[in-house]
Coordinates of C-alpha atoms in Angstrom, one line a residue:
X1 CA 27.6 26.7 47.2
X2 CA 26.4 24.6 44.3
X3 CA 25.8 20.9 43.4
X4 CA 25.7 19.8 39.8
X5 CA 24.5 16.3 39.3
X6 CA 25.5 14.5 36.1
X7 CA 23.3 11.7 34.9
X8 CA 23.1 9.5 31.8
X9 CA 23.5 6.1 30.4
X10 CA 26.8 4.3 31.0
X11 CA 29.4 5.3 28.4
X12 CA 27.2 8.2 27.2
X13 CA 30.1 10.7 27.5
X14 CA 29.4 12.1 31.0
X15 CA 33.0 12.5 32.0
X16 CA 33.8 14.4 28.9
X17 CA 30.9 16.8 29.6
X18 CA 32.0 17.1 33.2
X19 CA 35.5 18.1 32.1
X20 CA 34.0 20.7 29.7
X21 CA 31.7 22.2 32.3
X22 CA 34.5 22.2 35.0
X23 CA 37.0 24.0 32.7
X24 CA 34.5 26.7 31.7
X25 CA 33.2 27.2 35.3
X26 CA 36.8 27.6 36.5
X27 CA 37.3 30.4 33.9
X28 CA 34.2 32.1 35.2
X29 CA 35.5 32.0 38.8
X30 CA 38.9 33.4 37.8
X31 CA 37.3 36.2 35.8
X32 CA 38.4 39.5 37.5
X33 CA 34.8 40.8 37.3
X34 CA 33.5 37.9 39.4
X35 CA 33.2 38.9 43.1
X36 CA 31.1 36.0 44.4
X37 CA 31.9 33.4 47.1
X38 CA 32.8 30.6 44.7
X39 CA 36.5 29.7 44.7
X40 CA 36.9 26.2 43.2
X41 CA 35.3 23.4 41.2
X42 CA 35.6 19.8 42.4
X43 CA 34.5 16.8 40.4
X44 CA 33.7 13.4 42.0
X45 CA 33.3 10.3 39.9
X46 CA 33.6 6.5 40.1
X47 CA 37.1 6.9 38.8
X48 CA 38.3 9.6 41.2
X49 CA 37.0 7.4 44.1
X50 CA 38.6 4.3 42.6
X51 CA 35.2 2.5 42.3
X52 CA 35.3 -0.3 39.7
X53 CA 32.8 -0.8 37.0
X54 CA 32.3 -4.4 38.2
X55 CA 30.6 -2.9 41.3
X56 CA 27.5 -2.5 39.1
X57 CA 27.4 -6.2 38.3
X58 CA 25.2 -7.0 41.3
X59 CA 23.2 -5.1 43.9
X60 CA 25.3 -6.3 46.8
X61 CA 28.3 -4.4 45.6
X62 CA 26.5 -1.5 44.0
X63 CA 24.7 -0.3 47.1
X64 CA 27.9 0.3 49.2
X65 CA 29.5 1.9 46.1
X66 CA 26.7 4.5 46.1
X67 CA 27.2 4.9 49.8
X68 CA 30.9 5.7 49.2
X69 CA 29.9 8.2 46.5
X70 CA 27.3 9.9 48.8
X71 CA 29.7 10.1 51.7
X72 CA 32.4 11.7 49.5
X73 CA 29.8 14.2 48.2
X74 CA 28.8 15.3 51.7
X75 CA 32.5 15.7 52.6
X76 CA 33.2 18.0 49.7
X77 CA 30.1 20.2 50.0
X78 CA 31.1 23.8 51.0
X79 CA 30.0 27.4 50.6
X80 CA 32.9 28.2 48.3
X81 CA 32.7 25.1 46.1
X82 CA 31.0 24.0 42.9
X83 CA 30.7 20.2 43.3
X84 CA 30.1 18.2 40.2
X85 CA 29.1 14.6 40.8
X86 CA 29.9 12.6 37.7
X87 CA 28.4 9.2 38.0
X88 CA 25.5 7.2 36.5
X89 CA 23.1 8.7 39.0
X90 CA 20.4 6.6 37.2
X91 CA 18.1 6.0 40.2
X92 CA 15.8 8.9 40.9
X93 CA 15.7 8.0 44.6
X94 CA 19.4 8.5 44.8
X95 CA 19.2 11.8 43.0
X96 CA 16.6 12.9 45.5
X97 CA 18.9 11.9 48.4
X98 CA 21.6 14.0 46.9
X99 CA 19.1 16.9 46.5
X100 CA 18.1 16.7 50.1
X101 CA 21.7 16.7 51.3
X102 CA 22.3 19.8 49.1
X103 CA 19.2 21.6 50.6
X104 CA 20.5 20.8 54.1
X105 CA 23.7 22.6 53.2
X106 CA 21.8 25.4 51.5
X107 CA 23.4 24.8 48.1
X108 CA 22.0 25.7 44.8
X109 CA 21.4 22.7 42.6
X110 CA 21.0 21.7 38.9
X111 CA 21.1 18.4 36.9
X112 CA 22.8 17.8 33.6
X113 CA 21.3 15.0 31.5
X114 CA 23.9 13.6 29.1
X115 CA 22.1 12.0 26.2
X116 CA 23.5 9.4 23.8
X117 CA 21.7 6.6 21.9
X118 CA 21.9 3.1 23.3
X119 CA 23.8 1.9 20.3
X120 CA 26.4 4.6 20.7
X121 CA 26.8 3.7 24.4
X122 CA 27.3 0.0 23.4
X123 CA 29.9 1.0 20.8
X124 CA 31.8 3.4 23.1
X125 CA 31.9 0.7 25.8
X126 CA 33.6 -1.7 23.4
X127 CA 36.3 0.8 22.6
X128 CA 37.2 1.5 26.2
X129 CA 40.2 0.0 28.1
X130 CA 39.3 -3.2 29.9
X131 CA 39.3 -1.6 33.4
X132 CA 36.8 1.1 32.2
X133 CA 34.5 -1.3 30.4
X134 CA 31.1 -2.5 31.7
X135 CA 30.2 -6.2 31.4
X136 CA 27.9 -6.5 28.4
X137 CA 25.1 -7.9 30.5
X138 CA 25.6 -5.2 33.2
X139 CA 25.5 -2.5 30.5
X140 CA 22.2 -3.7 29.2
X141 CA 20.8 -4.0 32.7
X142 CA 21.8 -0.4 33.6
X143 CA 20.3 0.9 30.4
X144 CA 17.1 -0.9 31.0
X145 CA 16.9 0.3 34.6
X146 CA 17.8 3.9 33.9
X147 CA 15.3 6.4 35.3
X148 CA 15.5 9.5 33.2
X149 CA 15.6 12.9 34.9
X150 CA 12.6 15.2 34.6
X151 CA 12.3 18.9 34.8
X152 CA 8.8 18.4 36.4
X153 CA 10.3 17.1 39.7
X154 CA 12.1 19.5 42.0
X155 CA 15.2 17.3 42.6
X156 CA 16.1 17.2 38.9
X157 CA 15.4 20.9 38.4
X158 CA 16.7 23.0 36.8
X159 CA 17.5 20.4 34.2
X160 CA 19.9 20.9 31.3
X161 CA 20.0 18.3 28.5
X162 CA 23.2 17.8 26.5
X163 CA 22.9 15.7 23.3
X164 CA 25.9 13.7 21.9
X165 CA 25.8 16.0 18.9
X166 CA 26.3 19.2 21.0
X167 CA 29.8 20.7 20.9
X168 CA 29.7 22.0 24.5
X169 CA 27.1 22.0 27.3
X170 CA 25.1 25.2 28.1
X171 CA 27.6 26.3 30.7
X172 CA 26.4 29.9 30.8
X173 CA 22.9 28.8 31.8
X174 CA 24.3 26.4 34.3
X175 CA 26.4 29.2 35.8
X176 CA 23.3 31.4 36.0
X177 CA 21.4 28.6 37.8
X178 CA 24.1 27.9 40.4
X179 CA 24.9 31.5 41.2
X180 CA 21.6 33.2 40.9
X181 CA 19.0 30.5 41.4
X182 CA 16.8 30.2 44.5
X183 CA 18.4 28.6 47.5
X184 CA 15.7 26.3 48.9
X185 CA 15.5 25.9 52.7
X186 CA 15.8 22.4 54.2
X187 CA 12.5 20.5 54.4
X188 CA 11.3 18.5 57.4
X189 CA 12.9 15.4 56.0
X190 CA 16.4 17.0 56.2
X191 CA 16.1 18.9 59.5
X192 CA 17.9 17.5 62.5
X193 CA 15.6 16.4 65.3
X194 CA 15.5 18.9 68.2
X195 CA 16.7 17.1 71.4
X196 CA 14.9 17.5 74.7
X197 CA 16.7 18.5 77.9
X198 CA 18.4 15.7 79.8
X199 CA 15.9 16.0 82.7
X200 CA 12.8 16.1 80.4
X201 CA 11.7 12.5 81.2
X202 CA 12.1 13.1 84.9
X203 CA 10.0 16.3 84.7
X204 CA 7.4 14.5 82.6
X205 CA 7.0 11.7 85.1
X206 CA 7.1 13.9 88.2
X207 CA 4.7 16.6 86.9
X208 CA 2.0 14.1 85.7
X209 CA 2.3 12.1 88.9
X210 CA 1.8 15.3 91.0
X211 CA -1.3 16.3 89.0
X212 CA -2.8 12.8 89.6
X213 CA -2.1 13.1 93.3
X214 CA -3.7 16.6 93.5
X215 CA -6.8 15.4 91.7
X216 CA -7.2 12.4 94.0
X217 CA -6.7 14.6 97.1
X218 CA -8.8 17.5 96.0
X219 CA -11.8 16.0 94.2
X220 CA -15.2 16.2 95.9
X221 CA -17.4 14.4 93.4
X222 CA -19.3 17.5 92.6
X223 CA -17.1 18.4 89.6
X224 CA -16.1 21.9 88.5
X225 CA -12.8 23.7 88.9
X226 CA -10.0 22.3 91.0
X227 CA -6.9 24.4 91.6
X228 CA -3.5 22.7 91.1
X229 CA -0.5 23.7 93.1
X230 CA 2.0 21.9 90.9
X231 CA 2.4 24.8 88.5
X232 CA 2.2 28.5 89.3
X233 CA 1.5 29.6 85.7
X234 CA -0.1 28.6 82.4
X235 CA -3.1 26.5 83.5
X236 CA -3.0 25.8 87.3
X237 CA -6.5 24.3 87.4
X238 CA -8.5 21.5 85.9
X239 CA -12.2 21.2 85.2
X240 CA -13.4 17.9 86.7
X241 CA -16.5 15.9 85.8
X242 CA -19.3 15.5 88.4
X243 CA -18.0 12.3 89.9
X244 CA -15.0 10.9 91.7
X245 CA -12.2 9.6 89.5
X246 CA -10.5 6.4 90.5
X247 CA -6.7 5.9 90.8
X248 CA -6.7 3.3 88.1
X249 CA -8.5 5.6 85.7
X250 CA -6.1 8.5 86.2
X251 CA -3.1 6.2 86.1
X252 CA -4.3 4.8 82.8
X253 CA -4.6 8.3 81.2
X254 CA -1.3 9.3 82.7
X255 CA 0.5 6.2 81.2
X256 CA -1.1 7.0 77.8
X257 CA 0.1 10.6 77.9
X258 CA 3.6 9.8 79.1
X259 CA 4.1 7.1 76.5
X260 CA 3.3 9.4 73.6
X261 CA 5.5 12.2 75.0
X262 CA 8.3 9.9 75.9
X263 CA 8.8 9.0 72.3
X264 CA 9.1 12.7 71.4
X265 CA 11.7 13.1 74.1
X266 CA 13.8 10.1 73.3
X267 CA 13.6 10.3 69.5
X268 CA 13.6 14.0 69.1
X269 CA 11.2 16.2 67.2
X270 CA 11.2 18.2 64.0
X271 CA 8.4 20.5 65.0
X272 CA 8.8 24.2 64.0
X273 CA 10.0 26.3 66.9
X274 CA 11.4 25.2 70.3
X275 CA 9.5 22.4 72.0
X276 CA 9.0 23.3 75.7
X277 CA 9.6 20.5 78.2
X278 CA 9.3 22.7 81.2
X279 CA 6.9 21.8 84.1
X280 CA 4.4 24.5 83.2
X281 CA 4.2 23.4 79.6
X282 CA 3.7 19.7 80.6
X283 CA 1.1 20.7 83.1
X284 CA -0.9 22.6 80.6
X285 CA -0.7 19.7 78.0
X286 CA -1.6 17.0 80.6
X287 CA -4.5 19.0 82.0
X288 CA -5.9 19.6 78.6
X289 CA -5.5 15.9 77.8
X290 CA -7.3 14.9 81.0
X291 CA -10.2 17.3 80.4
X292 CA -10.7 15.8 76.9
X293 CA -10.6 12.2 78.1
X294 CA -12.4 12.3 81.4
X295 CA -16.0 11.5 81.0
X296 CA -18.8 12.6 83.4

């Protein structure tokens, strides 16, 4: 039901803060007075996923490493879980991707910015075990490329900053955010595309072809209203210009209409509400399209 994104310089103390936050949140969940849906706290990190620090040495290995982290995050998201992602999360685009995934799952979110000076990060990197150390050049590169979280952007909000001098993070405020904060609905970028019926393409082709045939057979050159017998409802007529339309002209407009709507059928659509691919709906749309494009 909640995603907590940890972000900060390499070797800034993110894992220690994650452990503190996790321990206190588990106490809140176990409190007899708590009756909410949360039941567990899960922490994901480079270490728990066995991702080596050397993966950050070049972009070729870093990108799949982020993919592994993102996949694991999606797998652990659940309505009864507080998921803490303890990694550098230094690229704002990646934090936005995580935010969108959380919105799709209707999770509450917050970001914890773990702050330490660059000199402290360099010192703490030196004191680590070899397998947990960053290459000196890599460390400097990551510090230089770090994109600091901002409370002004929605994917980093609410934002809690924890300084290296703080004894513990503001866990009570974090708890408030992930249990009582607003649950934002998925946006259009996270919605799954609505698929058309399997016979939609066939209906599109047959309906538009029938309308073209009806126009060719029924036009008189005088223009005005022509009833269409291809659809019993919606708009079973078309207003024609005062001239005869040629087959090539009508076929050209039909191809244009079908091409546009074929993309929506094959690729799906994220329009609000159900998209109607029934014969009546296609007839209405195609007739309107013809009336707008046929010139007298």
